[in-house]
C-alpha positions as a Markdown table, in Angstrom:
| # | Residue | x | y | z |
|---|---|---|---|---|
| 1 | Met | 2.2 | -2.1 | 16.4 |
| 2 | Leu | 2.6 | -4.8 | 13.8 |
| 3 | Gly | 6.2 | -6.0 | 13.0 |
| 4 | Glu | 7.3 | -7.5 | 9.6 |
| 5 | Phe | 6.9 | -10.9 | 10.7 |
| 6 | Asp | 3.5 | -10.3 | 12.2 |
| 7 | Ile | 2.4 | -8.7 | 8.7 |
| 8 | Ile | 3.7 | -11.9 | 6.9 |
| 9 | Ala | 2.0 | -14.3 | 9.3 |
| 10 | Arg | -1.2 | -12.5 | 9.4 |
| 11 | Tyr | -1.7 | -11.3 | 5.8 |
| 12 | Phe | 0.5 | -13.4 | 3.5 |
| 13 | Ala | 1.0 | -16.8 | 5.0 |
| 14 | Thr | 0.0 | -19.4 | 2.7 |
| 15 | Pro | -1.8 | -22.7 | 3.3 |
| 16 | Asp | 0.3 | -25.7 | 4.6 |
| 17 | Asn | -0.3 | -27.7 | 1.3 |
| 18 | Thr | 1.3 | -24.9 | -0.7 |
| 19 | Ser | 4.5 | -26.9 | -0.8 |
| 20 | Ser | 2.7 | -29.6 | -2.7 |
| 21 | Met | 1.4 | -27.3 | -5.6 |
| 22 | Ala | 3.0 | -26.7 | -8.9 |
| 23 | Gly | 6.2 | -28.4 | -8.0 |
| 24 | Ile | 6.9 | -26.3 | -5.0 |
| 25 | Thr | 9.1 | -28.3 | -2.6 |
| 26 | Leu | 9.6 | -25.6 | -0.1 |
| 27 | Gly | 7.3 | -22.6 | 0.2 |
| 28 | Pro | 7.5 | -19.4 | 2.6 |
| 29 | Gly | 9.3 | -19.6 | 6.0 |
| 30 | Asp | 12.9 | -20.5 | 5.1 |
| 31 | Asp | 15.6 | -18.4 | 3.5 |
| 32 | Cys | 14.6 | -19.5 | 0.0 |
| 33 | Ala | 11.6 | -21.2 | -1.7 |
| 34 | Leu | 12.5 | -24.4 | -3.6 |
| 35 | Leu | 10.9 | -25.3 | -7.0 |
| 36 | Ser | 11.3 | -28.2 | -9.1 |
| 37 | Pro | 11.1 | -27.6 | -12.8 |
| 38 | Ala | 8.7 | -29.9 | -14.6 |
| 39 | Ala | 10.3 | -32.4 | -17.1 |
| 40 | Gly | 10.7 | -31.0 | -20.5 |
| 41 | Thr | 10.2 | -27.2 | -19.5 |
| 42 | Glu | 12.3 | -24.2 | -18.9 |
| 43 | Leu | 11.6 | -21.7 | -16.3 |
| 44 | Ala | 10.3 | -18.1 | -17.3 |
| 45 | Met | 10.9 | -15.3 | -14.6 |
| 46 | Ser | 10.2 | -11.7 | -14.6 |
| 47 | Val | 10.0 | -8.9 | -11.9 |
| 48 | Asp | 7.8 | -5.8 | -11.9 |
| 49 | Thr | 7.9 | -3.0 | -9.5 |
| 50 | Ser | 4.7 | -0.8 | -8.7 |
| 51 | Val | 5.5 | 2.5 | -7.0 |
| 52 | Val | 2.7 | 4.7 | -5.3 |
| 53 | Asp | 1.6 | 7.7 | -7.5 |
| 54 | Val | 3.8 | 6.5 | -10.4 |
| 55 | His | 2.2 | 3.2 | -11.3 |
| 56 | Phe | -1.1 | 3.5 | -9.1 |
| 57 | Pro | -2.8 | 6.3 | -7.3 |
| 58 | Gly | -2.2 | 6.3 | -3.6 |
| 59 | Asp | -5.8 | 6.6 | -2.8 |
| 60 | Ala | -6.8 | 3.7 | -5.1 |
| 61 | Pro | -8.7 | 0.8 | -3.3 |
| 62 | Pro | -6.2 | -1.5 | -1.6 |
| 63 | Glu | -7.7 | -4.6 | -3.2 |
| 64 | Ala | -7.0 | -3.1 | -6.6 |
| 65 | Ile | -3.6 | -2.2 | -5.7 |
| 66 | Gly | -2.9 | -5.8 | -4.6 |
| 67 | His | -4.6 | -7.2 | -7.7 |
| 68 | Arg | -2.7 | -4.7 | -10.1 |
| 69 | Ala | 0.7 | -5.5 | -8.7 |
| 70 | Leu | 0.4 | -9.1 | -9.4 |
| 71 | Ala | -1.5 | -8.6 | -12.7 |
| 72 | Val | 1.2 | -6.6 | -14.4 |
| 73 | Ala | 3.9 | -9.1 | -13.5 |
| 74 | Leu | 1.9 | -12.0 | -14.6 |
| 75 | Ser | 1.3 | -10.2 | -18.1 |
| 76 | Asp | 5.0 | -10.8 | -18.7 |
| 77 | Leu | 4.4 | -14.6 | -18.4 |
| 78 | Ala | 1.5 | -14.4 | -20.6 |
| 79 | Ala | 3.6 | -12.6 | -23.2 |
| 80 | Met | 6.0 | -15.5 | -23.2 |
| 81 | Gly | 3.2 | -18.2 | -23.3 |
| 82 | Ala | 4.4 | -19.3 | -19.8 |
| 83 | Arg | 2.2 | -21.1 | -17.1 |
| 84 | Pro | 2.6 | -19.5 | -13.8 |
| 85 | Arg | 4.2 | -21.5 | -11.0 |
| 86 | Gly | 4.5 | -19.1 | -8.1 |
| 87 | Cys | 5.6 | -15.5 | -7.2 |
| 88 | Leu | 7.6 | -13.6 | -4.7 |
| 89 | Met | 6.7 | -10.2 | -3.3 |
| 90 | Ala | 8.7 | -7.5 | -1.7 |
| 91 | Leu | 6.4 | -5.1 | 0.0 |
| 92 | Thr | 7.5 | -1.6 | 1.2 |
| 93 | Leu | 5.1 | 0.2 | 3.5 |
| 94 | Ser | 5.2 | 3.6 | 5.0 |
| 95 | His | 3.2 | 2.3 | 8.0 |
| 96 | Ala | 1.2 | -0.8 | 8.8 |
| 97 | Glu | -2.4 | -0.2 | 8.7 |
| 98 | Pro | -4.4 | -3.5 | 9.5 |
| 99 | Val | -7.5 | -2.6 | 7.5 |
| 100 | Trp | -5.4 | -1.5 | 4.5 |
| 101 | Leu | -3.3 | -4.6 | 4.7 |
| 102 | Glu | -6.2 | -6.9 | 4.8 |
| 103 | Arg | -7.9 | -5.4 | 1.8 |
| 104 | Phe | -4.6 | -5.3 | -0.1 |
| 105 | Ala | -3.8 | -9.0 | 0.7 |
| 106 | His | -7.3 | -10.0 | -0.4 |
| 107 | Gly | -6.8 | -8.4 | -3.9 |
| 108 | Phe | -3.3 | -10.0 | -4.3 |
| 109 | Arg | -4.5 | -13.4 | -2.9 |
| 110 | Asp | -7.7 | -13.6 | -5.0 |
| 111 | Leu | -5.9 | -13.1 | -8.3 |
| 112 | Ala | -3.1 | -15.5 | -7.0 |
| 113 | Trp | -5.7 | -18.1 | -6.5 |
| 114 | Arg | -7.5 | -17.6 | -9.8 |
| 115 | Thr | -4.3 | -17.8 | -11.7 |
| 116 | Ser | -2.6 | -20.7 | -9.8 |
| 117 | Thr | 0.2 | -18.4 | -8.7 |
| 118 | Pro | 0.9 | -19.2 | -5.0 |
| 119 | Leu | 3.1 | -16.6 | -3.0 |
| 120 | Val | 6.2 | -18.6 | -2.1 |
| 121 | Gly | 8.1 | -16.0 | -0.5 |
| 122 | Gly | 9.2 | -12.4 | -0.1 |
| 123 | Asp | 10.1 | -9.6 | 2.3 |
| 124 | Val | 8.5 | -6.6 | 4.1 |
| 125 | Thr | 10.3 | -3.5 | 4.8 |
| 126 | Arg | 9.5 | 0.3 | 5.7 |
| 127 | Gly | 9.6 | 3.1 | 3.3 |
| 128 | Thr | 7.6 | 4.6 | 0.5 |
| 129 | Leu | 4.8 | 2.2 | -0.7 |
| 130 | Ser | 6.1 | 0.0 | -3.4 |
| 131 | Ile | 5.4 | -3.7 | -4.4 |
| 132 | Ala | 8.0 | -5.6 | -6.2 |
| 133 | Val | 6.6 | -9.0 | -7.6 |
| 134 | Thr | 8.7 | -11.6 | -9.1 |
| 135 | Val | 6.7 | -14.2 | -11.0 |
| 136 | Ile | 8.1 | -17.7 | -12.0 |
| 137 | Gly | 6.4 | -19.8 | -14.6 |
| 138 | Asp | 7.3 | -22.5 | -17.0 |
| 139 | Val | 7.0 | -23.3 | -20.8 |
| 140 | Pro | 7.8 | -26.2 | -22.8 |
| 141 | Val | 11.4 | -26.2 | -24.0 |
| 142 | Gly | 11.7 | -24.2 | -27.3 |
| 143 | Gln | 8.0 | -23.0 | -27.2 |
| 144 | Ala | 8.5 | -19.8 | -25.5 |
| 145 | Leu | 7.1 | -16.7 | -27.3 |
| 146 | Arg | 9.7 | -14.1 | -27.9 |
| 147 | Arg | 9.9 | -10.6 | -29.3 |
| 148 | Ser | 12.0 | -11.8 | -32.1 |
| 149 | Gly | 10.8 | -13.9 | -35.0 |
| 150 | Ala | 8.4 | -11.8 | -36.8 |
| 151 | Ala | 8.8 | -11.8 | -40.6 |
| 152 | Pro | 7.7 | -9.7 | -43.4 |
| 153 | Gly | 4.1 | -10.5 | -44.6 |
| 154 | Glu | 2.9 | -11.9 | -41.2 |
| 155 | Arg | -0.3 | -10.4 | -39.7 |
| 156 | Leu | 0.0 | -8.1 | -36.6 |
| 157 | Ala | -2.9 | -8.7 | -34.1 |
| 158 | Val | -3.7 | -7.8 | -30.5 |
| 159 | Thr | -5.9 | -9.4 | -28.0 |
| 160 | Gly | -8.9 | -7.7 | -26.4 |
| 161 | Ala | -9.1 | -3.9 | -26.7 |
| 162 | Leu | -6.7 | -1.1 | -26.2 |
| 163 | Gly | -6.8 | 2.3 | -24.6 |
| 164 | Gly | -8.7 | 1.3 | -21.5 |
| 165 | Gly | -5.9 | 1.7 | -19.1 |
| 166 | His | -5.1 | 5.3 | -20.2 |
| 167 | Gly | -8.9 | 6.0 | -20.2 |
| 168 | Gly | -9.3 | 4.8 | -16.8 |
| 169 | Leu | -6.4 | 6.8 | -15.5 |
| 170 | Arg | -7.8 | 9.9 | -16.9 |
| 171 | Met | -11.1 | 9.1 | -15.4 |
| 172 | Trp | -9.6 | 8.5 | -12.0 |
| 173 | Gln | -7.6 | 11.9 | -12.2 |
| 174 | Ala | -11.1 | 13.5 | -13.0 |
| 175 | Gly | -12.5 | 12.2 | -9.8 |
| 176 | Gly | -14.4 | 9.1 | -11.1 |
| 177 | His | -13.8 | 6.3 | -8.7 |
| 178 | Asp | -16.5 | 3.7 | -9.7 |
| 179 | Leu | -14.5 | 0.4 | -10.3 |
| 180 | Glu | -17.6 | -0.9 | -12.0 |
| 181 | Asp | -16.9 | 1.4 | -14.9 |
| 182 | Pro | -15.1 | -0.6 | -17.7 |
| 183 | Leu | -12.3 | 2.0 | -18.1 |
| 184 | Leu | -11.4 | 2.2 | -14.5 |
| 185 | Ala | -11.5 | -1.5 | -14.1 |
| 186 | Ala | -9.2 | -1.9 | -17.0 |
| 187 | Tyr | -6.7 | 0.6 | -15.4 |
| 188 | Leu | -6.8 | -0.7 | -11.8 |
| 189 | Met | -7.8 | -4.3 | -12.3 |
| 190 | Pro | -6.3 | -5.5 | -15.5 |
| 191 | Val | -6.5 | -9.2 | -16.7 |
| 192 | Pro | -3.3 | -10.8 | -17.6 |
| 193 | Gln | -3.8 | -12.8 | -20.8 |
| 194 | Leu | -2.4 | -16.0 | -19.6 |
| 195 | Glu | -4.6 | -18.4 | -21.4 |
| 196 | Ala | -4.4 | -16.6 | -24.7 |
| 197 | Gly | -0.5 | -16.5 | -24.4 |
| 198 | Gln | -0.4 | -20.3 | -23.8 |
| 199 | Ala | -2.9 | -21.0 | -26.6 |
| 200 | Leu | -0.7 | -19.0 | -29.1 |
| 201 | Arg | 2.4 | -21.1 | -28.5 |
| 202 | Gly | 3.4 | -22.8 | -31.8 |
| 203 | Leu | 1.4 | -20.2 | -33.9 |
| 204 | Ala | 2.7 | -16.7 | -33.1 |
| 205 | Ser | 6.2 | -16.1 | -34.4 |
| 206 | Ala | 6.8 | -13.1 | -32.0 |
| 207 | Ala | 4.7 | -11.7 | -29.1 |
| 208 | Leu | 4.9 | -9.2 | -26.2 |
| 209 | Asp | 2.4 | -7.5 | -23.8 |
| 210 | Val | 1.1 | -4.0 | -24.4 |
| 211 | Ser | 2.2 | -2.1 | -21.3 |
| 212 | Asp | 4.0 | 1.1 | -22.5 |
| 213 | Gly | 1.7 | 1.7 | -25.4 |
| 214 | Leu | 1.0 | -0.1 | -28.8 |
| 215 | Leu | 3.4 | 2.1 | -30.8 |
| 216 | Ala | 6.2 | 1.9 | -28.3 |
| 217 | Asp | 5.8 | -1.9 | -27.8 |
| 218 | Leu | 5.4 | -2.5 | -31.5 |
| 219 | Gly | 8.8 | -0.7 | -32.0 |
| 220 | His | 10.3 | -3.1 | -29.5 |
| 221 | Leu | 9.0 | -6.1 | -31.4 |
| 222 | Cys | 10.0 | -4.7 | -34.7 |
| 223 | His | 13.7 | -3.9 | -33.4 |
| 224 | Ala | 14.1 | -7.4 | -31.9 |
| 225 | Ser | 12.8 | -9.0 | -35.1 |
| 226 | Gly | 14.7 | -6.7 | -37.4 |
| 227 | Val | 11.5 | -5.7 | -39.3 |
| 228 | Gly | 9.1 | -2.8 | -39.7 |
| 229 | Ala | 5.2 | -2.5 | -39.5 |
| 230 | Ser | 2.3 | -1.2 | -41.3 |
| 231 | Leu | -0.7 | -0.4 | -39.1 |
| 232 | Asp | -4.3 | 0.4 | -39.9 |
| 233 | Pro | -5.4 | 2.6 | -37.1 |
| 234 | Ala | -9.1 | 2.1 | -38.1 |
| 235 | Cys | -8.8 | -1.6 | -37.2 |
| 236 | Ile | -7.4 | -1.1 | -33.8 |
| 237 | Pro | -10.2 | -2.4 | -31.1 |
| 238 | Leu | -10.8 | 0.4 | -28.8 |
| 239 | Ala | -12.0 | -0.3 | -25.1 |
| 240 | Pro | -15.7 | 0.1 | -24.3 |
| 241 | Thr | -16.9 | 3.7 | -23.8 |
| 242 | Leu | -13.4 | 5.1 | -24.6 |
| 243 | Glu | -14.6 | 7.3 | -27.6 |
| 244 | Met | -17.5 | 8.5 | -25.4 |
| 245 | Thr | -15.0 | 9.6 | -22.8 |
| 246 | Leu | -12.1 | 10.9 | -24.8 |
| 247 | Gly | -13.6 | 11.6 | -28.2 |
| 248 | Ser | -12.6 | 9.7 | -31.4 |
| 249 | Glu | -9.0 | 11.2 | -31.9 |
| 250 | Gly | -8.3 | 11.0 | -28.1 |
| 251 | Ala | -9.5 | 7.4 | -27.9 |
| 252 | Leu | -7.2 | 6.4 | -30.7 |
| 253 | His | -4.2 | 8.4 | -29.3 |
| 254 | Ala | -4.8 | 6.5 | -25.9 |
| 255 | Ala | -4.9 | 3.2 | -27.7 |
| 256 | Leu | -1.6 | 3.9 | -29.5 |
| 257 | Asn | 0.4 | 5.6 | -26.8 |
| 258 | Gly | -1.4 | 5.3 | -23.4 |
| 259 | Gly | 0.0 | 2.0 | -22.1 |
| 260 | Asp | -1.3 | 0.1 | -19.2 |
| 261 | Asp | -3.5 | -2.3 | -21.3 |
| 262 | Tyr | -1.7 | -5.6 | -20.6 |
| 263 | Gln | -3.1 | -7.2 | -23.7 |
| 264 | Leu | -0.8 | -9.3 | -26.2 |
| 265 | Leu | 0.6 | -8.0 | -29.4 |
| 266 | Val | 1.5 | -10.8 | -31.8 |
| 267 | Ser | 2.9 | -11.5 | -35.2 |
| 268 | Val | 1.1 | -14.4 | -36.9 |
| 269 | Pro | 1.9 | -16.2 | -40.3 |
| 270 | Asp | -1.1 | -16.4 | -42.6 |
| 271 | Ala | -1.2 | -20.2 | -42.4 |
| 272 | Ala | -1.6 | -20.0 | -38.7 |
| 273 | Trp | -4.1 | -17.1 | -38.6 |
| 274 | Glu | -7.4 | -18.9 | -38.4 |
| 275 | Glu | -6.2 | -21.4 | -35.8 |
| 276 | Ala | -4.8 | -18.6 | -33.7 |
| 277 | Arg | -8.2 | -16.9 | -33.8 |
| 278 | Arg | -10.0 | -20.1 | -32.9 |
| 279 | Arg | -7.7 | -20.9 | -29.9 |
| 280 | Cys | -8.1 | -17.4 | -28.5 |
| 281 | Ala | -12.0 | -17.6 | -29.0 |
| 282 | Glu | -11.9 | -20.8 | -27.0 |
| 283 | Cys | -10.2 | -18.6 | -24.2 |
| 284 | Asp | -13.0 | -16.2 | -24.5 |
| 285 | Val | -10.5 | -13.6 | -26.0 |
| 286 | Thr | -10.8 | -11.7 | -29.3 |
| 287 | Leu | -7.8 | -11.6 | -31.6 |
| 288 | Thr | -7.9 | -8.7 | -33.9 |
| 289 | Glu | -5.7 | -8.0 | -36.9 |
| 290 | Ile | -4.4 | -4.4 | -36.9 |
| 291 | Gly | -1.6 | -4.5 | -39.6 |
| 292 | His | 1.1 | -6.5 | -41.1 |
| 293 | Val | 4.9 | -6.9 | -40.8 |
| 294 | Val | 7.0 | -5.3 | -43.5 |
| 295 | Ala | 10.7 | -5.6 | -44.4 |
| 296 | Glu | 11.6 | -1.9 | -44.1 |
| 297 | Pro | 12.3 | -0.6 | -40.6 |
| 298 | Gly | 9.8 | 2.0 | -39.0 |
| 299 | Ile | 6.1 | 2.0 | -38.4 |
| 300 | Leu | 3.9 | 3.2 | -41.3 |
| 301 | Gly | 0.3 | 4.2 | -41.5 |
| 302 | Val | 0.1 | 6.3 | -38.3 |
| 303 | Pro | -0.6 | 10.1 | -38.8 |
| 304 | Glu | 2.0 | 12.2 | -37.1 |
| 305 | Thr | -0.8 | 13.9 | -34.8 |
| 306 | Leu | -1.3 | 10.4 | -33.3 |
| 307 | Ser | 2.3 | 9.4 | -32.8 |
| 308 | Gly | 3.9 | 9.4 | -29.4 |
| 309 | Val | 6.6 | 7.6 | -27.4 |
| 310 | Gly | 4.5 | 5.8 | -24.9 |
| 311 | Trp | 5.4 | 5.5 | -21.2 |
| 312 | Gln | 8.8 | 6.1 | -20.4 |
| 313 | His | 10.5 | 6.5 | -16.9 |
| 314 | Phe | 12.9 | 9.5 | -16.3 |
| 315 | Thr | 11.8 | 11.3 | -19.5 |
| 316 | Gly | 8.6 | 12.9 | -18.2 |
| 317 | Asp | 6.8 | 11.4 | -21.1 |
| 318 | Gly | 3.9 | 9.1 | -20.2 |
| 319 | Pro | 0.3 | 8.9 | -19.2 |
């Protein structure tokens, strides 16, 4: 029987050189990790909890569950234009199954390595499966992207494509479990847009990640900025094979309301638009204009049949 300290030592212990990475002066093993902020930066921190059969299916591949738990947290750093520095994980398990843990840890560690986000501490306890990940990043002072700042006349744009997360969830629920499928990959193995977020610093006037659905998240950006928006639904980039899977109207509804896309939604002044597109292209990311900011509150251009509230806990509304 594995105890909590055995689990930490066997599956989540980090290399001895972790303390020399990214300003980490003390890594796992003590009561706290110690990080030294880089000169001229401020820390960006966010926590995201993933609960079995709420945020991911319990029978999903353990590698995907580990990857996804870290990816959705890192997406918040991307939305702020922050560089990852490290992360903490509080893992709650119903039981300690060595094969499952090894595969879960592999998925988590692989993304952590690829994004330079070392695991610097955490906790393991017993209960219903859930993974709470706290990410720590840094951003040059005064350069963090925020939800506030969008101004009338600016272009609204998104990175990548939308609707894949919702489409992948529907496929999984229908019995499709091939992670090579682009929709299933978008749902279970999302890619946080960290490079694009950093590239858009100094260009985008407002930003956030699309996690609850485009309309819901655009509403958050508009509220924070004290503006409204006009969308052109025909311009919204849809995930590959989404229309073939859900039909034209279903695909657009998924893109507008489905959530779980973890792309970036940004407001960009005209003068910065071409440079913003160029920088995103250098990151191998598309930046697509989908509308513009208006002075009047509300979101224009979306037919009532396609409107929704996105994902909300406790209301029963969601994917």
